Structure formats: structure tokens, C-alpha cells
Short mmCIF file of C-alpha atoms and ligand atoms in Angstrom, two decimals:
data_model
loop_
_atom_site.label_atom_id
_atom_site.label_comp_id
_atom_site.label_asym_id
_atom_site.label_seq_id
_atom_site.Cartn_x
_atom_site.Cartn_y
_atom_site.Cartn_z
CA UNK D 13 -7.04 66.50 -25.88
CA UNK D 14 -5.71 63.35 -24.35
CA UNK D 15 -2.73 63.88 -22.16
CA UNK D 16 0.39 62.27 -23.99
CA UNK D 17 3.28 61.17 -21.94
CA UNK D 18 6.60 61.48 -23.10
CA UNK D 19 8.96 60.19 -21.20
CA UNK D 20 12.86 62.26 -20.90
CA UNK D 21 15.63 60.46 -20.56
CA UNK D 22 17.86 63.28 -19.17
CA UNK D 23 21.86 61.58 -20.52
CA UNK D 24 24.67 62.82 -19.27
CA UNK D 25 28.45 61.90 -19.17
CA UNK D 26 30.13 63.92 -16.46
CA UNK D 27 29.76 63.96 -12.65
CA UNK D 28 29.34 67.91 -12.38
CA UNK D 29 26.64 67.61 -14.69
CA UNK D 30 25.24 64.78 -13.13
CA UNK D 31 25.34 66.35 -9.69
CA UNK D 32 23.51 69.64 -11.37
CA UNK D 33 21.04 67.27 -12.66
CA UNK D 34 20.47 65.94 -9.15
CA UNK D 35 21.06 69.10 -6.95
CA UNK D 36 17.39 69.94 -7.36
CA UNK D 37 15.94 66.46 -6.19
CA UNK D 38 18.30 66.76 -2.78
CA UNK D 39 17.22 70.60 -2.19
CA UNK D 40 13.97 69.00 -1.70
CA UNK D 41 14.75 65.69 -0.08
CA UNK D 42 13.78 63.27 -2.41
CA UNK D 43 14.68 60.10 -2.69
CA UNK D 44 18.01 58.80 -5.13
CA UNK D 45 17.46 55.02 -6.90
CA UNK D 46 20.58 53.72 -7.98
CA UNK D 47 21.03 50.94 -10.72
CA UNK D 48 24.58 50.80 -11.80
CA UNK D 49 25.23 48.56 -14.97
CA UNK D 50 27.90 48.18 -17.76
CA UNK D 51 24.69 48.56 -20.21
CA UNK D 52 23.48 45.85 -23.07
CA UNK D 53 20.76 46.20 -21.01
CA UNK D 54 17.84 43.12 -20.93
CA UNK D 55 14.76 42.42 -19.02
CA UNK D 56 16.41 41.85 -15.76
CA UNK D 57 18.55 45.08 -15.91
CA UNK D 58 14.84 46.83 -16.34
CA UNK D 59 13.04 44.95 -13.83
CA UNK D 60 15.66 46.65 -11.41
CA UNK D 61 15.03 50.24 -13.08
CA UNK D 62 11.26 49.13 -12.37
CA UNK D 63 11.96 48.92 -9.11
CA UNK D 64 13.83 51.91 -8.73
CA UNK D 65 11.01 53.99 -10.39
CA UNK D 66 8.58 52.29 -8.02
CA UNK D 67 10.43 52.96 -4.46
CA UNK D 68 12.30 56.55 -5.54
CA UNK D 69 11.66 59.72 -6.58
CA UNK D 70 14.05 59.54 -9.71
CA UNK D 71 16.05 56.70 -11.31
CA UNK D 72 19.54 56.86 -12.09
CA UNK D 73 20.98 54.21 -14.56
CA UNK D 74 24.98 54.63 -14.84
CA UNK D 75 26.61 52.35 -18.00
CA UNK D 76 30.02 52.06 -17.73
CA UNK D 77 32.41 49.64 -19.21
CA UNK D 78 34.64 49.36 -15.98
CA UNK D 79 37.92 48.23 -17.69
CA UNK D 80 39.40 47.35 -14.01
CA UNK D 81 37.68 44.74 -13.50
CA UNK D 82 38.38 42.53 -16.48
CA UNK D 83 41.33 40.34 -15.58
CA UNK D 84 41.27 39.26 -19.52
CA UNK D 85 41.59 42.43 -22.48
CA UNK D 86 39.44 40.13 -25.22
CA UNK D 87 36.66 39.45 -22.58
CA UNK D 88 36.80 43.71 -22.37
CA UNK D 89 37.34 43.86 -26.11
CA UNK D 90 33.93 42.18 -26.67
CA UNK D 91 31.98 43.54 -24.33
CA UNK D 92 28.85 44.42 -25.73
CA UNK D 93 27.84 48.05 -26.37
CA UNK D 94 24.38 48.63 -28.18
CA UNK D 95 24.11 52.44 -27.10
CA UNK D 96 21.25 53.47 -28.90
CA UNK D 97 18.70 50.31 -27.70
CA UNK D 98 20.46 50.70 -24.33
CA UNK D 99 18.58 54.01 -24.09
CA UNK D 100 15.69 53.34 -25.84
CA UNK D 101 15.29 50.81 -23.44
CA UNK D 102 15.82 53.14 -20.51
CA UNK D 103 13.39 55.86 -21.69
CA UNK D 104 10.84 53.37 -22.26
CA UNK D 105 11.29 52.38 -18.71
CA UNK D 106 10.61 55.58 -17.73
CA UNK D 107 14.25 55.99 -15.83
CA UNK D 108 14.89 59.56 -15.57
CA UNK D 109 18.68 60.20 -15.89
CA UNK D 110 21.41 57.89 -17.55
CA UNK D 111 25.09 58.49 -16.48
CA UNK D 112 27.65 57.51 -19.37
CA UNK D 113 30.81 58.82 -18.09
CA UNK D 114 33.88 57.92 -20.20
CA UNK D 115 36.76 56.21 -19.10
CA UNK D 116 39.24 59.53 -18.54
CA UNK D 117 36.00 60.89 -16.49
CA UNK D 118 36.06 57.97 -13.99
CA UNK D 119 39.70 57.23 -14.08
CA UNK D 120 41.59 61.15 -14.64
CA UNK D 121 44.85 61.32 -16.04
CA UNK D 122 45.04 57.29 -16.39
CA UNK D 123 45.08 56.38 -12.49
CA UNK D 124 43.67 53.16 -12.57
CA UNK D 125 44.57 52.80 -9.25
CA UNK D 126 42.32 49.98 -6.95
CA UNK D 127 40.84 50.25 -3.71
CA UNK D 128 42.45 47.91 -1.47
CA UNK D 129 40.06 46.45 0.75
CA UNK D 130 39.93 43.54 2.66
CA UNK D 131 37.01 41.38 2.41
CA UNK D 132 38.47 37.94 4.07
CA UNK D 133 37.15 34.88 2.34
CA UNK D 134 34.47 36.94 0.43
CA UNK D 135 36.67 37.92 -2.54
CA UNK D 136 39.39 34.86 -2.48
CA UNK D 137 36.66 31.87 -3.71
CA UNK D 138 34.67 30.98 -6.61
CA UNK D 139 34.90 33.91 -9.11
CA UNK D 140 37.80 35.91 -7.04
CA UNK D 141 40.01 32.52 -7.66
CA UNK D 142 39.12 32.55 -11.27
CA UNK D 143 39.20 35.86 -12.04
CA UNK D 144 41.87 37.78 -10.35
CA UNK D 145 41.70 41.23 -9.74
CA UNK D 146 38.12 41.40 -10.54
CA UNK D 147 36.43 42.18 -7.19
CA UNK D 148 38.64 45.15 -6.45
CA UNK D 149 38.34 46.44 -10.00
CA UNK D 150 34.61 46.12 -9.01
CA UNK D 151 34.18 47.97 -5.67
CA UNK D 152 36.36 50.70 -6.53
CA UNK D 153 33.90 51.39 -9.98
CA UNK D 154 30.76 51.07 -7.33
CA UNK D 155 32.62 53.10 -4.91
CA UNK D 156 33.33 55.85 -7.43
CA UNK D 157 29.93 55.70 -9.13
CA UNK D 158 28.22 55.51 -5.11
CA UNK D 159 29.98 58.64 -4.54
CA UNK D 160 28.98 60.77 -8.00
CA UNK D 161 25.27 59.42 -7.53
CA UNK D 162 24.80 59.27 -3.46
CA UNK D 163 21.79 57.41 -3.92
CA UNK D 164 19.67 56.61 -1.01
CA UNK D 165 19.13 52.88 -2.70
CA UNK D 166 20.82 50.92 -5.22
CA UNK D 167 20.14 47.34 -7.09
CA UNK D 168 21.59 44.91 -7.78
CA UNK D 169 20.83 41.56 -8.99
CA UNK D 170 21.16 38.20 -7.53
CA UNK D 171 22.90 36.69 -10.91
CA UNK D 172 26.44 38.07 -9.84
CA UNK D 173 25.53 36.83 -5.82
CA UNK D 174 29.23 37.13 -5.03
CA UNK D 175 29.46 40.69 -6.34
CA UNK D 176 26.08 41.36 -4.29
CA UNK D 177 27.48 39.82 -0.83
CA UNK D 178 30.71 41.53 -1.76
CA UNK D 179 29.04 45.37 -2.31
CA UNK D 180 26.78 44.76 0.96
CA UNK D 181 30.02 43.75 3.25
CA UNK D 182 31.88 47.07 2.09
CA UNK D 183 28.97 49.19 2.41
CA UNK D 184 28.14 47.82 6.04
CA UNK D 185 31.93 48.33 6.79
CA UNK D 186 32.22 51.67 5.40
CA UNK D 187 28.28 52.66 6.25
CA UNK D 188 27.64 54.40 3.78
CA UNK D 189 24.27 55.47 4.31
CA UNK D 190 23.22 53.14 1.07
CA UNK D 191 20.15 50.47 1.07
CA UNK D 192 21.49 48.30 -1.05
CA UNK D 193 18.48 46.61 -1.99
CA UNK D 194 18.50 42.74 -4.02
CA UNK D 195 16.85 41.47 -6.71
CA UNK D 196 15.82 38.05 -7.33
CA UNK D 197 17.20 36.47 -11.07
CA UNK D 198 15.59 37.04 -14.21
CA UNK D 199 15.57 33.91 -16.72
CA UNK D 200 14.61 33.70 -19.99
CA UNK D 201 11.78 31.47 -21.34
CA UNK D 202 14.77 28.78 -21.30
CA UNK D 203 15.21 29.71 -17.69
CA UNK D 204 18.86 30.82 -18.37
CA UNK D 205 19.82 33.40 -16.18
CA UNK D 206 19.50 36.68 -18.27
CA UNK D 207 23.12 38.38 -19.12
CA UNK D 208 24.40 40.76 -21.57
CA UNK D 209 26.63 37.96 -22.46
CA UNK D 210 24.09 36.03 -23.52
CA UNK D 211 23.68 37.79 -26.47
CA UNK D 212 27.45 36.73 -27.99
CA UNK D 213 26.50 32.97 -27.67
CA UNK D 214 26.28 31.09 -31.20
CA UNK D 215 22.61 29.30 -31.80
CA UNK D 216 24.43 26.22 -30.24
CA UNK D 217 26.01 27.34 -27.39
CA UNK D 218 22.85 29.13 -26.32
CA UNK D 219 21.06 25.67 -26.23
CA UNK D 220 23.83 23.88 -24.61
CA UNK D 221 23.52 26.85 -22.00
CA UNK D 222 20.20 25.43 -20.88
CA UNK D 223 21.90 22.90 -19.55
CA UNK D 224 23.36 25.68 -16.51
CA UNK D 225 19.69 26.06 -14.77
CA UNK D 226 18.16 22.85 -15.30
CA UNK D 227 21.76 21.07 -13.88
CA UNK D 228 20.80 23.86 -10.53
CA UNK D 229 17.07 23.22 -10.61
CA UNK D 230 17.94 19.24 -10.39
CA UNK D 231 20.43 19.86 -7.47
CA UNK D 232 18.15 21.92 -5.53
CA UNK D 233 15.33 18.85 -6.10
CA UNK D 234 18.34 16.52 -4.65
CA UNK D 235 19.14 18.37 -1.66
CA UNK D 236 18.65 16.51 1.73
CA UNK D 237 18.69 13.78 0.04
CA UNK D 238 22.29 13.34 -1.86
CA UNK D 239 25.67 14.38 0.22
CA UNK D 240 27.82 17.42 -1.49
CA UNK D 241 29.74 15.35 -2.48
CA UNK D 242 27.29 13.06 -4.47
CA UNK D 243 25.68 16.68 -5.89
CA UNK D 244 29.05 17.61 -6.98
CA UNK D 245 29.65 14.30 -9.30
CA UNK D 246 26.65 14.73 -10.58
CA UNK D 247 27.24 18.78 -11.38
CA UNK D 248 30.66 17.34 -12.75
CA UNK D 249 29.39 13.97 -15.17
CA UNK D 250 26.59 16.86 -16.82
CA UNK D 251 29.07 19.05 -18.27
CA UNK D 252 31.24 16.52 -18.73
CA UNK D 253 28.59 15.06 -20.97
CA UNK D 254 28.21 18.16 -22.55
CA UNK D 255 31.29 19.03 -25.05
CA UNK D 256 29.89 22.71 -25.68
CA UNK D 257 30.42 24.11 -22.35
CA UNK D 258 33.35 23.72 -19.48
CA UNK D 259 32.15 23.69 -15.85
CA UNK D 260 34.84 26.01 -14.08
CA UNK D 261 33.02 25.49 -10.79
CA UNK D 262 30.48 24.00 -8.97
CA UNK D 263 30.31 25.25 -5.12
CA UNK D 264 27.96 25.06 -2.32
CA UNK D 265 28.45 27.71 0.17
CA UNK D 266 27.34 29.74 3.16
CA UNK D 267 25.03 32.25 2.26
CA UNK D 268 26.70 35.04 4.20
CA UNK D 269 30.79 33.72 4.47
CA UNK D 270 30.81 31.83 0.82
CA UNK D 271 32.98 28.82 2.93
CA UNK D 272 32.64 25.89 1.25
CA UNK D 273 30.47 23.42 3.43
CA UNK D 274 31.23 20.50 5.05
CA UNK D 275 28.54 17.39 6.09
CA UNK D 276 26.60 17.52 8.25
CA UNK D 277 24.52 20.80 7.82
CA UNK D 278 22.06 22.14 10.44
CA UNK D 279 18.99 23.03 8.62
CA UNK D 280 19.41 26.39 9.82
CA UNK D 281 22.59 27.04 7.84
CA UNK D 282 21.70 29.56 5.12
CA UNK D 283 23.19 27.85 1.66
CA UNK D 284 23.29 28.48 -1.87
CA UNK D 285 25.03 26.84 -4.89
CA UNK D 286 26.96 28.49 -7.13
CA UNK D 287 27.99 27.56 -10.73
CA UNK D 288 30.38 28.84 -13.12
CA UNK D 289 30.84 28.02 -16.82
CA UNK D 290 32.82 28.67 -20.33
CA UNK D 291 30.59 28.40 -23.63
CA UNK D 292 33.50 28.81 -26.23
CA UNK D 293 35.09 31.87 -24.78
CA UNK D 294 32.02 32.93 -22.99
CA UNK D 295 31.58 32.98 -19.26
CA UNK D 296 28.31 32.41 -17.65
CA UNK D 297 27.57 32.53 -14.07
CA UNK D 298 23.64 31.47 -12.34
CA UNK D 299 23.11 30.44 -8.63
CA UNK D 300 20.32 28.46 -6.53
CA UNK D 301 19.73 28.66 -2.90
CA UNK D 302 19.14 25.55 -1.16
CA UNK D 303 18.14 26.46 2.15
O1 PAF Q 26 27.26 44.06 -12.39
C1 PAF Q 26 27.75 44.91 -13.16
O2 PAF Q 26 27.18 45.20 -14.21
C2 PAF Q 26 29.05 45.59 -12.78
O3 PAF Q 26 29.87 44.72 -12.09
C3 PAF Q 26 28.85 46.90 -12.00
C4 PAF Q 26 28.17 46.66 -10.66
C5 PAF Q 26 28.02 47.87 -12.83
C6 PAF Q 26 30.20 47.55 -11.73
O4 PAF Q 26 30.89 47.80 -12.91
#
């Protein structure tokens, strides 16, 4: 008889449960992979529960719609929330246990109170200017979900860089004994970053969106030979060219402090560009590392 492998999700949406689930794998030392999400899951959520799989003794995937950190109720409103492909997805992945915790479970009684960290520049540029409140809405949904899971690793992708750089700097602060380990951005066959948001973009806003990686690609091809400020009219006459989308920003900025950079630039300064955008009502982030 051929051996047939079915894979088990093991789903469960409470953190006692969730630590009985995992009691077992501590006892005997294994290792914890962590992949937190807010679920409408696509290729580049799996490629980190891929990862996971491949570096960890068992996969957790949390999805939770973390209401804190949406400075605007329609963005939370419309959220995506496909459940049922979310786990078929997952199973077929071969992740072992999905967290689902409801919003009472991770916020009791209604206390939606924030973490208030400092994080210097990290949190008070690019998307912490545009959306307010969103960082520390953020880290305290990580820091609950870190403490419920206790991985050993967790991923997270490069898409939401200032998120990344903002989750390393509190776990280095705080050392939590937490690899936070980062993966590179998965694009679509259009090269658009993928997103659950992606999929509440009309036929026409999708293409205009294409615009968002090719405008990157072209800087990156420009770089060392344009100034920043030069790469920044150009960013700026694209959209402006482009009546579907609205740039919201265009940076270039340390890797590590996210200070905007001035000319001239020692080759040795670690950069990347950043890029923020409204399709209709959509937002739609993507970054490029220049050097
Ligand atoms: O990147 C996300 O999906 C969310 O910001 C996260 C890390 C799951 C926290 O809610």
C-alpha cells in the first residue's frame, strides 16, 4: 500500500490551547517557527511558512486582524478575510498549527491599550508619518503574539521593511531570545510586490500598479548616476503621469536609521528606497535597495 500523507492542520483560537498544543514540542526541545500574518494569505506569506517548515521542528501561522494598528476604520472594515482558502492554503503547506485568536482573546475586557516604546526616528518617517498610530498598534500585536507562541524564529517579509527594521530594533532592545529571520519580496508575474491588498484592486488599478516596481527597478538602474534629488523628480513626474494611483512617498534612506540621505554618499552607506502609494482607496507599499 503506498504511504499517503495527509497533512493536519492542528487550528486553534486560544492561547491555553495553543500553549497545550506546543507544551509537547518544548518538553523535548524542539525548535518553534513563527510566521505571524493578518491572513488572505498568497505566495509570499507561504514561501515564509516554507521556510519555517524547512529550519523548525513545527510551524506556527497566527491570523489576526490586529484592529490597533489601523489608523483608518474602512481600511479595517475591508480587510480581507477568506478563512476557508486561508487554511487550505496552510495545510497544503504543510504548517502544523494555525492560531486564530479573536479579538476579546488578544485584547480582554476591551483594553486596547499600546505599548509605548520608543524607537527614535524608526517609527516617526515614511509610513509612521502617514499612518499614525500604526507602528505601536503593530509591536504590541507582535509582542502579544511573541509571547503566546515563544518561537525560537519568526518571519517576516521584506515588503513592510519598516515594520521589519522596526520588530528587529525592539527585539534587540528587549532580547528576547527571538531570530527574527527576513525574507526577500515576492512579486507577481507583473513583478508587483505580492499583498493581500492586492486582491481588492479593480482590473485597472491592478495594471496601473505595475507602474510601483518598474518606477523602483528604473531608479535602482539610475543610481550613481542621477542625484536624489534628480531620482525623486523622476519618482514624482511617473505618478504624476499616472491619474490611477497617488504617490504618497518616495524616500531614500539608511538601511539601518531610515534618515533621509543627503549627497554625497560613501559607497559603503547601506541604502534602500522606499515607495508608498494610493490606488483608489488602496494602499500599496514595495521597496528596492540600492546599495
Ligand atoms: O505584517 C503583518 O501582516 C502584520 O503587521 C503583523 C506582523 C501580522 C502584525 O499584525
Amino acid at each position: 500500500m503506498p504511504y499517503i500523507y495527509t497533512p493536519v492542520l492542528q487550528i486553534t483560537a486560544t492561547q491555553s490551547e495553543l500553549e497545550t498544543l506546543l507544551a509537547a514540542y518544548r518538553r523535548d526541545g524542539k525548535s518553534i517557527g513563527f510566521v505571524p500574518t493578518m491572513g488572505a494569505l498568497h505566495k509570499g506569506h507561504i514561501s515564509l511558512i516554507t521556510l519555517s517548515i524547512n529550519e523548525n521542528d513545527v510551524t506556527v501561522c497566527s491570523i489576526f486582524v490586529n484592529p490597533t494598528q489601523f489608523n483608518d476604520p474602512a481600511d479595517l472594515k475591508r480587510y480581507p478575510r477568506p478563512v476557508e482558502s486561508d487554511r487550505e492554503m496552510l495545510e497544503n503547506a504543510g504548517c502544523d498549527i494555525l492560531f486564530m485568536p479573536s479579538v476579546e482573546e488578544m485584547y480582554p475586557n476591551e483594553d486596547y491599550s499600546l505599548l509605548n516604546e520608543d524607537f527614535g526616528n524608526l517609527d516617526k518617517v515614511m509610513e509612521g508619518k502617514s499612518r499614525p498610530g500604526h507602528f505601536a498598534g503593530m509591536i504590541t500585536i507582535v509582542n502579544k503574539l511573541f509571547t503566546a507562541v515563544k518561537p525560537h524564529k519568526a518571519y517576516f517579509g521584506n515588503k513592510d521593511f519598516q515594520q521589519l527594521t522596526i520588530v528587529k530594533y525592539f527585539v534587540k532592545k528587549h532580547r528576547l531570545p527571538i531570530l527574527i529571520r527576513e525574507c526577500p519580496i515576492s512579486r507577481d508575474i507583473d513583478e508587483l510586490a505580492m499583498s493581500s491588498r492586492n486582491r481588492l484592486l479593480s482590473v485597472e488599478e491592478r495594471k496601473a500598479a505595475r507602474l510601483i516596481p518598474s518606477t523602483l527597478f528604473n531608479v535602482k538602474e539610475m543610481w550613481g548616476r542621477k542625484t536624489i534629488a534628480e531620482l525623486k523628480a523622476f519618482v514624482e513626474s511617473e505618478f504624476a503621469n499616472e491619474p490611477v494611483l497617488k504617490l504618497d512617498y518616495f524616500e531614500i534612506v539608511h538601511f539601518e536609521t531610515l534618515m533621509s540621505l543627503m549627497e554625497p554618499i560613501s559607497p559603503e552607506t547601506p541604502i534602500i528606497a522606499c515607495i508608498a502609494t494610493f490606488a483608489g482607496k488602496i494602499r500599496l507599499i514595495d521597496n528596492i535597495r540600492l546599495q
